[in-house]
Short mmCIF file of C-alpha atoms in Angstrom, two decimals:
data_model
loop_
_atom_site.label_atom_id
_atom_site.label_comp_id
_atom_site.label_asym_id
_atom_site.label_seq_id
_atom_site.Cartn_x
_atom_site.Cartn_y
_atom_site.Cartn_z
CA UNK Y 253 -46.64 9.28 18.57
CA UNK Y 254 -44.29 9.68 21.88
CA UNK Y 255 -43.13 6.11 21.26
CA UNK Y 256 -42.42 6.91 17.39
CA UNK Y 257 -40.26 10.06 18.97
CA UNK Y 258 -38.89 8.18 21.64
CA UNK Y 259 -37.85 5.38 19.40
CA UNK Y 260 -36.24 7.37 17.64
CA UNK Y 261 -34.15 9.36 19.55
CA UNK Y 262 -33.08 5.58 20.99
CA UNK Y 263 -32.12 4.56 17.54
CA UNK Y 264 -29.77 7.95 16.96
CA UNK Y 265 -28.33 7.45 20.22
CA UNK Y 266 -27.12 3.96 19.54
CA UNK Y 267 -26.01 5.17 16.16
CA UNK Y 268 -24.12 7.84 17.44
CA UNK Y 269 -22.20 5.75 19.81
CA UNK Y 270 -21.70 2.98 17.77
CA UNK Y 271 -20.13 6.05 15.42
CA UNK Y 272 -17.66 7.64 18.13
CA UNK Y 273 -16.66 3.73 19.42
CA UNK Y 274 -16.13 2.99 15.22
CA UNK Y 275 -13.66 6.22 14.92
CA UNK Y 276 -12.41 5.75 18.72
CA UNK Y 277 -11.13 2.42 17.04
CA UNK Y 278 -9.74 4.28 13.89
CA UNK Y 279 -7.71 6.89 15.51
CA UNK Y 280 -6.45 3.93 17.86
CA UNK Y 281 -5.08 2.36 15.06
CA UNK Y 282 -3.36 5.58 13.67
CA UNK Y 283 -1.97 6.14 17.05
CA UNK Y 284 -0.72 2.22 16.73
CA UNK Y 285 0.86 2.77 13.13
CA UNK Y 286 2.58 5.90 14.06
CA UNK Y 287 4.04 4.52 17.37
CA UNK Y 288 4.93 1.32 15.40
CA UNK Y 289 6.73 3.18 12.43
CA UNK Y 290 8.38 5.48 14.62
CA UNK Y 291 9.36 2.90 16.88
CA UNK Y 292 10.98 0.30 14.67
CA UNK Y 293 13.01 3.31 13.03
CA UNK Y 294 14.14 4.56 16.12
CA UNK Y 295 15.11 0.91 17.28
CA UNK Y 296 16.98 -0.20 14.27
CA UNK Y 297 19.06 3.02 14.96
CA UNK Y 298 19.63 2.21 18.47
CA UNK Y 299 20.79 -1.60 17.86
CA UNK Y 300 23.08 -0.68 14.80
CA UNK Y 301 24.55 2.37 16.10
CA UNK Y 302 28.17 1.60 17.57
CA UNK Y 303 27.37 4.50 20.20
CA UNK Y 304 24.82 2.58 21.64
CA UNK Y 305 23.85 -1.62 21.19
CA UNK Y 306 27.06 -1.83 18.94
CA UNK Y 307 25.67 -4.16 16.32
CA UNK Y 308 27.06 -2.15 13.36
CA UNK Y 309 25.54 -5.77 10.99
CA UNK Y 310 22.40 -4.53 9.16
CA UNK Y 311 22.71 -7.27 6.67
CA UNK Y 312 22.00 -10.07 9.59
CA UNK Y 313 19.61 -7.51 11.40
CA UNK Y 314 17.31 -7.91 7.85
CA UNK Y 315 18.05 -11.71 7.60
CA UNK Y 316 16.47 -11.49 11.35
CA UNK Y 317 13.64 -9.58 10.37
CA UNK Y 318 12.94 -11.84 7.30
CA UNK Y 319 13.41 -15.34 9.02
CA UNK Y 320 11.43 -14.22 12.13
CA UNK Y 321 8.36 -12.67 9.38
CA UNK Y 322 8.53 -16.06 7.42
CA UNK Y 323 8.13 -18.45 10.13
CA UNK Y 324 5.07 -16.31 11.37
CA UNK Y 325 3.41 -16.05 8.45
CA UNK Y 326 4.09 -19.74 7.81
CA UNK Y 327 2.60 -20.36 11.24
CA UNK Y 328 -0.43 -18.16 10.48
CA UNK Y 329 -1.25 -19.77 6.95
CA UNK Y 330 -0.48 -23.31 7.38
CA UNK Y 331 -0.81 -23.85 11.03
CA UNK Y 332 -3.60 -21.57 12.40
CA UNK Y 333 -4.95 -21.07 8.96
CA UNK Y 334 -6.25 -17.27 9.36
CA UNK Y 335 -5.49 -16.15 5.62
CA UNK Y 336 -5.34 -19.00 2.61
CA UNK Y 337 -2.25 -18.95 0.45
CA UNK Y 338 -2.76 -17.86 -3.05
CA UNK Y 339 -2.83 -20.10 -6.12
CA UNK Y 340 0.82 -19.75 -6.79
CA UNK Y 341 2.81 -21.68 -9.53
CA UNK Y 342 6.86 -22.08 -10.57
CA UNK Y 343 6.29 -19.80 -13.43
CA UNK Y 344 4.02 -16.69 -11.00
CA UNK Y 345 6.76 -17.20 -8.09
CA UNK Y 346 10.16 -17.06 -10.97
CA UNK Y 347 8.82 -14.31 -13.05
CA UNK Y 348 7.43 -12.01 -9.61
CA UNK Y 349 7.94 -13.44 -6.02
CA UNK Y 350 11.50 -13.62 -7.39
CA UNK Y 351 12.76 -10.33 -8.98
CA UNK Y 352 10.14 -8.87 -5.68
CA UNK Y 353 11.84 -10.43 -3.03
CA UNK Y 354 15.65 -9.26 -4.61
CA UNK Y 355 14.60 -5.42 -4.52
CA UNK Y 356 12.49 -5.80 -1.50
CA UNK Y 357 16.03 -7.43 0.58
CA UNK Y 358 18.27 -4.69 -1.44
CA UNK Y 359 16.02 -1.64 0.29
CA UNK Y 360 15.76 -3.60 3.76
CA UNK Y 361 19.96 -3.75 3.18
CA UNK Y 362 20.99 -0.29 1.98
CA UNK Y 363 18.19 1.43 4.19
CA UNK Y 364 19.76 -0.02 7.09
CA UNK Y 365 23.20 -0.05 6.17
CA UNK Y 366 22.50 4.21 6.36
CA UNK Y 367 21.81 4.33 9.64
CA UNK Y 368 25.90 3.31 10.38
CA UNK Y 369 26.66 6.67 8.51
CA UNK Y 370 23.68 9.28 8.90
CA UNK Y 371 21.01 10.64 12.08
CA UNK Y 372 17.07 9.09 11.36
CA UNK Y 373 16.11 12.87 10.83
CA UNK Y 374 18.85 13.50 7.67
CA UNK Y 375 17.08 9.70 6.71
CA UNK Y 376 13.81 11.02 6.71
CA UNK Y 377 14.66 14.07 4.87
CA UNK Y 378 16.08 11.84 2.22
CA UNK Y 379 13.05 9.90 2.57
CA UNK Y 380 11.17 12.62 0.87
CA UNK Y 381 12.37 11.65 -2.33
CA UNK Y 382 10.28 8.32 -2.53
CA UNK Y 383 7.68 9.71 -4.85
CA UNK Y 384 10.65 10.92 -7.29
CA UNK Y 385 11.71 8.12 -7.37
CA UNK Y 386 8.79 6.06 -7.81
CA UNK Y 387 7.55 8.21 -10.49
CA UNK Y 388 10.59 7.96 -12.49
CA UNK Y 389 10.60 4.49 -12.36
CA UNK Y 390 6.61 4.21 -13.39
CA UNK Y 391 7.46 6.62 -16.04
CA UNK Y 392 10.19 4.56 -17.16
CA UNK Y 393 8.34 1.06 -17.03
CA UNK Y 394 5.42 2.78 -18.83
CA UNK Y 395 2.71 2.33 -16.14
CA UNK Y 396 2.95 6.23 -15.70
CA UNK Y 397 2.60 9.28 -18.14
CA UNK Y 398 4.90 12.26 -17.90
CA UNK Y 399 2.27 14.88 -16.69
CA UNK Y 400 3.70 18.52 -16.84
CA UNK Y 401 1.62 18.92 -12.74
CA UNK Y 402 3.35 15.90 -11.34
CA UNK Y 403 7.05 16.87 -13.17
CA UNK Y 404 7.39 20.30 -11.42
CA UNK Y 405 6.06 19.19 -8.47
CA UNK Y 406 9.17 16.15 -8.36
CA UNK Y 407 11.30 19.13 -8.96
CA UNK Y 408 9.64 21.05 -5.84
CA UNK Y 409 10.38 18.05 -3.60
CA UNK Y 410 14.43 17.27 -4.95
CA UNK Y 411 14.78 21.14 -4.53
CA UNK Y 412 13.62 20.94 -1.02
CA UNK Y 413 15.88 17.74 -0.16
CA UNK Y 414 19.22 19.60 -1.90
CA UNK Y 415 18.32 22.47 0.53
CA UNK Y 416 17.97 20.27 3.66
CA UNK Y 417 20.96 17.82 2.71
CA UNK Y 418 23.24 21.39 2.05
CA UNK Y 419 22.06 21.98 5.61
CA UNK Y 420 23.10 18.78 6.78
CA UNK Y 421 25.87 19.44 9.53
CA UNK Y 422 27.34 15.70 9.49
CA UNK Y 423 26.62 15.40 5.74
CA UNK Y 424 28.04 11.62 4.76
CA UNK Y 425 28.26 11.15 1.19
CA UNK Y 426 28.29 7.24 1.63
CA UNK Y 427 25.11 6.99 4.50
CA UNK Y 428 23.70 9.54 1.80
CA UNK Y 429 24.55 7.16 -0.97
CA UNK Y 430 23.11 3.77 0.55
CA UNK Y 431 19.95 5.68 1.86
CA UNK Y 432 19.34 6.95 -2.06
CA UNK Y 433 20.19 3.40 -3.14
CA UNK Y 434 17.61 1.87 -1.03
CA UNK Y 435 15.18 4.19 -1.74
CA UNK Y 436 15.61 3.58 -5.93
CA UNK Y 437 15.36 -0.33 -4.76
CA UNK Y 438 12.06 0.28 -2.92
CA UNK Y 439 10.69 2.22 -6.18
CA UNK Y 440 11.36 -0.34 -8.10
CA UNK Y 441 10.01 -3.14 -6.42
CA UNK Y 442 6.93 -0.83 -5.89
CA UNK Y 443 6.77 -0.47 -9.39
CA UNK Y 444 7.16 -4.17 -10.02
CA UNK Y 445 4.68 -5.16 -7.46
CA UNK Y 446 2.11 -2.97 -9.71
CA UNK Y 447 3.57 -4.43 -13.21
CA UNK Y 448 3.68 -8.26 -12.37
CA UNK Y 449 1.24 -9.25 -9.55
CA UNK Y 450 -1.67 -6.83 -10.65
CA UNK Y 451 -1.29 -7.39 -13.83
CA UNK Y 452 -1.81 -11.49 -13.04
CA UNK Y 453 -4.69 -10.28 -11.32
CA UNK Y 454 -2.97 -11.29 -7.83
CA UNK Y 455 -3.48 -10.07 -4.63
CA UNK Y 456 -0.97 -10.17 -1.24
CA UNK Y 457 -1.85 -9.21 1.85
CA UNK Y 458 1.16 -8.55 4.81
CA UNK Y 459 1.20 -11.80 5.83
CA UNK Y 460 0.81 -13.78 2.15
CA UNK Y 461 2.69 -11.55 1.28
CA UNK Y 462 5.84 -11.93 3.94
CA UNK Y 463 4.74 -15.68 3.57
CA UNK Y 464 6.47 -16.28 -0.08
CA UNK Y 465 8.77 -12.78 -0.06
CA UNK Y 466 10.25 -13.50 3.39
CA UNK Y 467 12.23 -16.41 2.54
CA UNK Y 468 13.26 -15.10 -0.93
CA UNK Y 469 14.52 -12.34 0.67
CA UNK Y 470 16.26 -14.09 3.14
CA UNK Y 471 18.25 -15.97 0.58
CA UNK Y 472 19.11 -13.21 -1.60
CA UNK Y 473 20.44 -11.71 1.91
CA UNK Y 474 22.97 -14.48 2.23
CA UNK Y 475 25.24 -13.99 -0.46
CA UNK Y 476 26.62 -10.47 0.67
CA UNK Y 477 26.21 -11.70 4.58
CA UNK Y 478 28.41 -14.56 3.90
CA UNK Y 479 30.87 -12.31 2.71
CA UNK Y 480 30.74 -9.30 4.19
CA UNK Y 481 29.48 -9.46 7.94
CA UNK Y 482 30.28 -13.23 8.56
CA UNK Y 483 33.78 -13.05 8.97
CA UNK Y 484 33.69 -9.97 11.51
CA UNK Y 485 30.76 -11.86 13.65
CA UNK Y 486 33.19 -14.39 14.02
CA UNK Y 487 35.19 -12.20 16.90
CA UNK Y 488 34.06 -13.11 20.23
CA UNK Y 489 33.66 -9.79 21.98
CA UNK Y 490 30.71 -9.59 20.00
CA UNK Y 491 27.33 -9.20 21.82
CA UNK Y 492 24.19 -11.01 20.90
CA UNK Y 493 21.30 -10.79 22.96
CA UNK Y 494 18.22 -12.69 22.49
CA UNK Y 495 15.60 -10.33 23.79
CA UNK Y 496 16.67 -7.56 21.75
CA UNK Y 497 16.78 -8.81 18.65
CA UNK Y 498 13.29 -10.68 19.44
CA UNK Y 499 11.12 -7.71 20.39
CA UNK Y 500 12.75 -5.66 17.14
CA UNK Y 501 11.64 -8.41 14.90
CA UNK Y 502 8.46 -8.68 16.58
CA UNK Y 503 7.97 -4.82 16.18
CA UNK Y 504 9.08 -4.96 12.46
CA UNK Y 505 6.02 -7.59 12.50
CA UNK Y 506 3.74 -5.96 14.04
CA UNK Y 507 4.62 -2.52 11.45
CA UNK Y 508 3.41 -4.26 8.58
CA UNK Y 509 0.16 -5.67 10.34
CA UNK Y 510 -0.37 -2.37 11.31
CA UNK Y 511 -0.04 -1.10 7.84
CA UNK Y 512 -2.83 -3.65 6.56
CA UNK Y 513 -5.02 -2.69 9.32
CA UNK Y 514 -5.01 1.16 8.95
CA UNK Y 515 -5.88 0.67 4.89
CA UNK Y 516 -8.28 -1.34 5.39
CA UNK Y 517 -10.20 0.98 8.24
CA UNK Y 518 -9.34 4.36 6.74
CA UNK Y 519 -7.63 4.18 3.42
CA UNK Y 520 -4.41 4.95 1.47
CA UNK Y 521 -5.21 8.76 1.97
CA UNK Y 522 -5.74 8.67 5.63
CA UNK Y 523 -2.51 6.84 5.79
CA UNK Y 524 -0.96 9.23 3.35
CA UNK Y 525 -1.15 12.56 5.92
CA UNK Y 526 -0.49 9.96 8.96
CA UNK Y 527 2.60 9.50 7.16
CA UNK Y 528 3.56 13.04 6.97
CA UNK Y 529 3.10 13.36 10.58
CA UNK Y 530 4.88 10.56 11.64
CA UNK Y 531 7.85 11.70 9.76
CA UNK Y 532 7.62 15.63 11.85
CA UNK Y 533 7.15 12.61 15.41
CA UNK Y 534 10.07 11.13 14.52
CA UNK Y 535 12.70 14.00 13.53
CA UNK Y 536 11.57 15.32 16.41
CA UNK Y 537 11.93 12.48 18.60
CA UNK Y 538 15.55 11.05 16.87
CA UNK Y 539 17.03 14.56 18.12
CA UNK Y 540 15.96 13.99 21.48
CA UNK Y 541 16.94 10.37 21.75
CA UNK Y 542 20.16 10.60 19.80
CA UNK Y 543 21.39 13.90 21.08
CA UNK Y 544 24.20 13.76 18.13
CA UNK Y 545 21.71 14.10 16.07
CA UNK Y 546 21.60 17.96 15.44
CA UNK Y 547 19.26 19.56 12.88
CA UNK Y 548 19.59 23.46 11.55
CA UNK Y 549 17.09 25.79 10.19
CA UNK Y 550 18.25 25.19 6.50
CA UNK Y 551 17.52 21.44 7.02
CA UNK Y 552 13.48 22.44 8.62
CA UNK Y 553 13.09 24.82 5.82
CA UNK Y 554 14.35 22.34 3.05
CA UNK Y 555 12.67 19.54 4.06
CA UNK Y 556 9.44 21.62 4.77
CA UNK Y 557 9.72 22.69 0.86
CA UNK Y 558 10.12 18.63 0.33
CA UNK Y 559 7.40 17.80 2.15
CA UNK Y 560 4.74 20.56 0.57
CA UNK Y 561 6.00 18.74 -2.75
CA UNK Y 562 4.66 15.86 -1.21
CA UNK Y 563 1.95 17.01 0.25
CA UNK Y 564 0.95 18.01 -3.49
CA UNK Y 565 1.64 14.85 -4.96
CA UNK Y 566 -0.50 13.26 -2.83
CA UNK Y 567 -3.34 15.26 -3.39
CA UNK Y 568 -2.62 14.61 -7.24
CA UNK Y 569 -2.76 11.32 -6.73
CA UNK Y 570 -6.12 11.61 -4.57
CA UNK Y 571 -7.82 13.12 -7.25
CA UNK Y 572 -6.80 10.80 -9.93
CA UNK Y 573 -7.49 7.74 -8.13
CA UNK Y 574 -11.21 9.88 -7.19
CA UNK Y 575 -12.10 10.57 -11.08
CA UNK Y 576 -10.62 7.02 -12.28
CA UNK Y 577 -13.89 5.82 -9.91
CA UNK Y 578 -15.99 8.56 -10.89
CA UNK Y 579 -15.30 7.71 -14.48
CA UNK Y 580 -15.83 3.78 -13.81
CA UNK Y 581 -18.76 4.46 -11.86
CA UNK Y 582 -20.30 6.63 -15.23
CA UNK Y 583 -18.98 3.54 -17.48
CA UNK Y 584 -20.48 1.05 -15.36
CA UNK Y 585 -23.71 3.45 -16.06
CA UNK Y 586 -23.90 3.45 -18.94
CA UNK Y 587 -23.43 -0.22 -19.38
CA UNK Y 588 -26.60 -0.98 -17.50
CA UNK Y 589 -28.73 1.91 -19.42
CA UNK Y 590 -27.40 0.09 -22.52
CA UNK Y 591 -27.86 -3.12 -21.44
CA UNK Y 592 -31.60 -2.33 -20.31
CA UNK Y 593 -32.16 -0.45 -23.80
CA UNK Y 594 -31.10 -3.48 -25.19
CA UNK Y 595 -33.53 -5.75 -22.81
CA UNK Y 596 -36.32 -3.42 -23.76
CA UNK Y 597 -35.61 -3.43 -27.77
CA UNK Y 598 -35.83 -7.11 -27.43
CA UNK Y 599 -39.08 -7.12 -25.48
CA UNK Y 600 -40.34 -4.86 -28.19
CA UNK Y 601 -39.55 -6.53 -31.41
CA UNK Y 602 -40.61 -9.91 -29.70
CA UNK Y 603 -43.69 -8.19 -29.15
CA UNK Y 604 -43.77 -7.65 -32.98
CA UNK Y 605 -43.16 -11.17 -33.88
CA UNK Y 606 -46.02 -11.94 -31.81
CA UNK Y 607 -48.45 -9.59 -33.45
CA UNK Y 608 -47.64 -10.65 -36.60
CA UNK Y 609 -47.58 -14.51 -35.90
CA UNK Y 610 -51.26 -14.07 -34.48
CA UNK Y 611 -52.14 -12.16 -37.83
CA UNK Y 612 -50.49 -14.50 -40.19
CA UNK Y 613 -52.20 -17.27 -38.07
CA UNK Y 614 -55.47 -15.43 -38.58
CA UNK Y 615 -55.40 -15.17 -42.01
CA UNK Y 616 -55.29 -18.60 -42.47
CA UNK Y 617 -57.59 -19.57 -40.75
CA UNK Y 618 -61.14 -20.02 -42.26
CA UNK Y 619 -62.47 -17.42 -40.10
CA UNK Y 620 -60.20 -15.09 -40.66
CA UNK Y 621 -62.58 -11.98 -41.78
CA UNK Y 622 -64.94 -12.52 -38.95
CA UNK Y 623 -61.67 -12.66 -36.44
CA UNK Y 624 -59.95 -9.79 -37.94
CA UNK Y 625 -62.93 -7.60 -37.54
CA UNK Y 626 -63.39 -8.86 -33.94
CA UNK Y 627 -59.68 -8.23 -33.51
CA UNK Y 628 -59.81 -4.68 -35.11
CA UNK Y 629 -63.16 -3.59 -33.21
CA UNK Y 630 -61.23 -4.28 -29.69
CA UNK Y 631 -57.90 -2.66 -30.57
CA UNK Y 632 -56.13 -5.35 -30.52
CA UNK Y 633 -55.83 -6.07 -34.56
CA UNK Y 634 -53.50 -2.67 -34.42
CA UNK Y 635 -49.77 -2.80 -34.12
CA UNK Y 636 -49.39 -2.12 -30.33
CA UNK Y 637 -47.63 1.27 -30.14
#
C-alpha cells in the first residue's frame, strides 16, 4: 500500500514538472515573439530613418528581406530538407502564389515606406484598423457575413483611431496614407490566402510559404525599385553596410519562425492578446528610443478605445471559431450514432434473412414437421425479438 502511495506521489511529481518545464517553454516563446516583433519594427525604423542609419530606400530594404527569406527557405527545403515542398503546379502558383506574392510585396512596400513620414507608435495606432479592414474585404469577397456585433464593433475601433490620429502632434497625411495603403494590401492578401489556397485544400507553413512567395515578391518589388530608388542609390555618399542589413534580414527571419512556433504551442488566441501587448511594449519603447516621437493623452485614450474594439473582435472571433468545433464535433456525432444505427439495422434484418432461409429450408425438407416442432419446443422456431 506505501509503495502504491509512494508511486504515486512519484508519478505527480514528474508530471508536474514535466508541466511547469512544458509552459516554462511556452512563455519563452512568447517572450521570443514579442522581442522579435518589437525588435524588427523598431529596427526597420532605425535603418530608414534619415535621423539615424540614413537609408530612407524601403523598397530595396523589402527586396533584402525577400531575397535573404528565399534563399533560406530554399536552403531549408531543398538542401537540408526539414519541410517538403508542396505539390505545386503552373496553374496553383498563376492563379494564388501570384496575385499572393503582389499584395504580400505592396504591404512590405507601403508599410515601410511610412516609417519615412510617421513615429512606430502613430503606426501602431493605425495598425488598429487591421480587423476593419480585413472584415471589409471578407465581407466584400463573400467569405464573411455582415453581422450587426462585428459592424459596431469596426465602428468602435475606426472611432478610436480618428481620436488618436486627431491627437497626433506630427500628423502626416502621406506616412498616414501609405500606412492605410499597406494595411488594405495586407487585408487583402489575408483574404486571398483564405479564398485560393484553402479553398485548394493547401497548406503553407513560414518557410513553404517564404519558399514560393519570397521570390514572387521580390520580382514584383523590382519594377517600382528600378524606377524609383535606383537612380538615387546611384550617388556615392551613400552608406551600405553589410552587417546591418544582415542581422535585420535575419531578424525579419527569425519573426516569422517565431510566428509558426507560438501557433503551434499555444494557438491563434494566445497569440491574439500577445499581440495586444506587444503593441502597449512597443509604443512605449519607440518613445523612448526615438525621443521625437511624442505621444499625447488624446492619442492613449483613442487608441485605448481602438484597441477595446479589438479586444472585442477577438473574442468574437474566439467564440465563433469555439462553436464552429462544437458544432462539428455534434455533426461528427451524429454521423457515427447514424452510422452504427445503420450497422445495427443491417445486423438485424440479416438476422431475418437467416431465420427465414432456415425455415424455408425446413419446410422442404422431408422432415420438416418433426424439425419444426423440435425448433419451436427450444425457442428457436420464433422470430428472434
Amino acid at each position: 500500500m506505501l509503495d502504491c502511495i509512494e508511486f504515486c506521489r512519484l508519478d505527480m511529481a514528474v508530471t508536474m514538472a514535466l508541466m511547469t518545464r512544458q509552459h516554462l517553454l511556452t512563455y519563452i516563446y512568447l517572450l521570443v515573439y514579442i522581442s522579435l516583433s518589437s525588435g524588427v519594427i523598431l529596427y526597420n525604423k532605425w535603418v530608414l530613418s534619415t535621423l539615424y542609419f540614413n537609408f530612407p530606400f524601403p523598397i530595396t530594404l523589402t527586396m533584402i528581406h525577400m531575397a535573404f527569406s528565399g534563399g533560406v527557405a530554399f536552403f531549408l527545403i531543398r538542401v537540408l530538407k526539414v519541410v517538403s515542398p508542396i505539390k505545386m503546379t503552373l496553374h496553383i502558383y498563376a492563379t494564388c502564389v501570384v496575385p499572393i506574392s503582389a499584395f504580400f510585396a505592396a504591404s512590405l512596400w507601403f508599410g515601410n515606406t511610412a516609417y519615412l513620414y510617421i513615429s512606430v507608435a502613430f503606426i501602431q495606432m493605425l495598425k488598429a484598423l487591421m480587423p476593419v479592414a480585413t472584415f471589409l474585404v471578407a465581407v466584400t469577397c463573400g467569405t464573411e457575413k455582415l453581422r450587426c456585433d462585428v459592424f459596431w464593433n469596426m465602428v468602435l475601433v475606426s472611432v478610436g483611431v480618428v481620436i488618436s490620429s486627431y491627437g497626433e502632434i506630427h500628423f502626416n497625411v502621406l506616412g498616414t496614407v501609405y500606412q492605410v495603403t499597406g494595411i488594405v494590401a495586407e487585408a487583402l492578401r489575408l483574404v486571398l490566402t483564405q479564398v485560393l489556397l484553402q479553398k485548394k485544400g493547401l497548406t503553407l507553413n513560414p518557410i513553404t510559404s517564404l519558399y514560393y512567395i519570397a521570390p514572387c515578391s521580390f520580382a514584383f518589388l523590382f519594377i517600382p525599385w528600378y524606377i524609383l530608388e535606383k537612380p538615387e542609390m546611384e550617388d556615392p555618399h551613400m552608406q551600405f553596410n553589410f552587417w546591418v542589413f544582415f542581422s535585420n534580414a535575419l531578424c525579419a527571419f527569425a519573426l516569422n519562425l517565431s510566428t509558426f512556433l507560438v501557433i503551434g504551442r499555444t494557438g491563434a488566441v494566445t497569440i491574439r492578446v500577445a499581440g495586444v501587448l506587444k503593441d502597449w511594449l512597443l509604443i512605449t519603447l519607440s518613445t523612448i528610443i526615438f525621443p521625437e516621437s511624442k505621444i499625447t493623452g488624446l492619442n492613449i485614450i483613442g487608441y485605448a478605445i481602438a484597441l477595446g474594439g479589438v479586444v472585442i473582435y477577438n473574442y468574437l472571433k474566439v467564440r465563433d471559431v469555439c462553436t464552429s468545433q462544437l458544432q462539428s464535433i455534434r455533426d461528427e456525432s451524429a454521423k457515427e450514432l447514424q452510422t452504427e444505427k445503420k450497422a445495427d439495422d443491417a445486423m438485424d434484418n440479416k438476422e431475418e434473412t437467416s431465420w427465414n432461409d432456415s425455415v424455408s429450408e425446413t419446410h422442404l425438407d422431408e422432415e420438416a414437421p418433426l424439425i419444426s416442432s423440435r425448433i419451436s419446443h427450444f425457442g428457436v422456431g420464433r422470430k428472434p425479438a
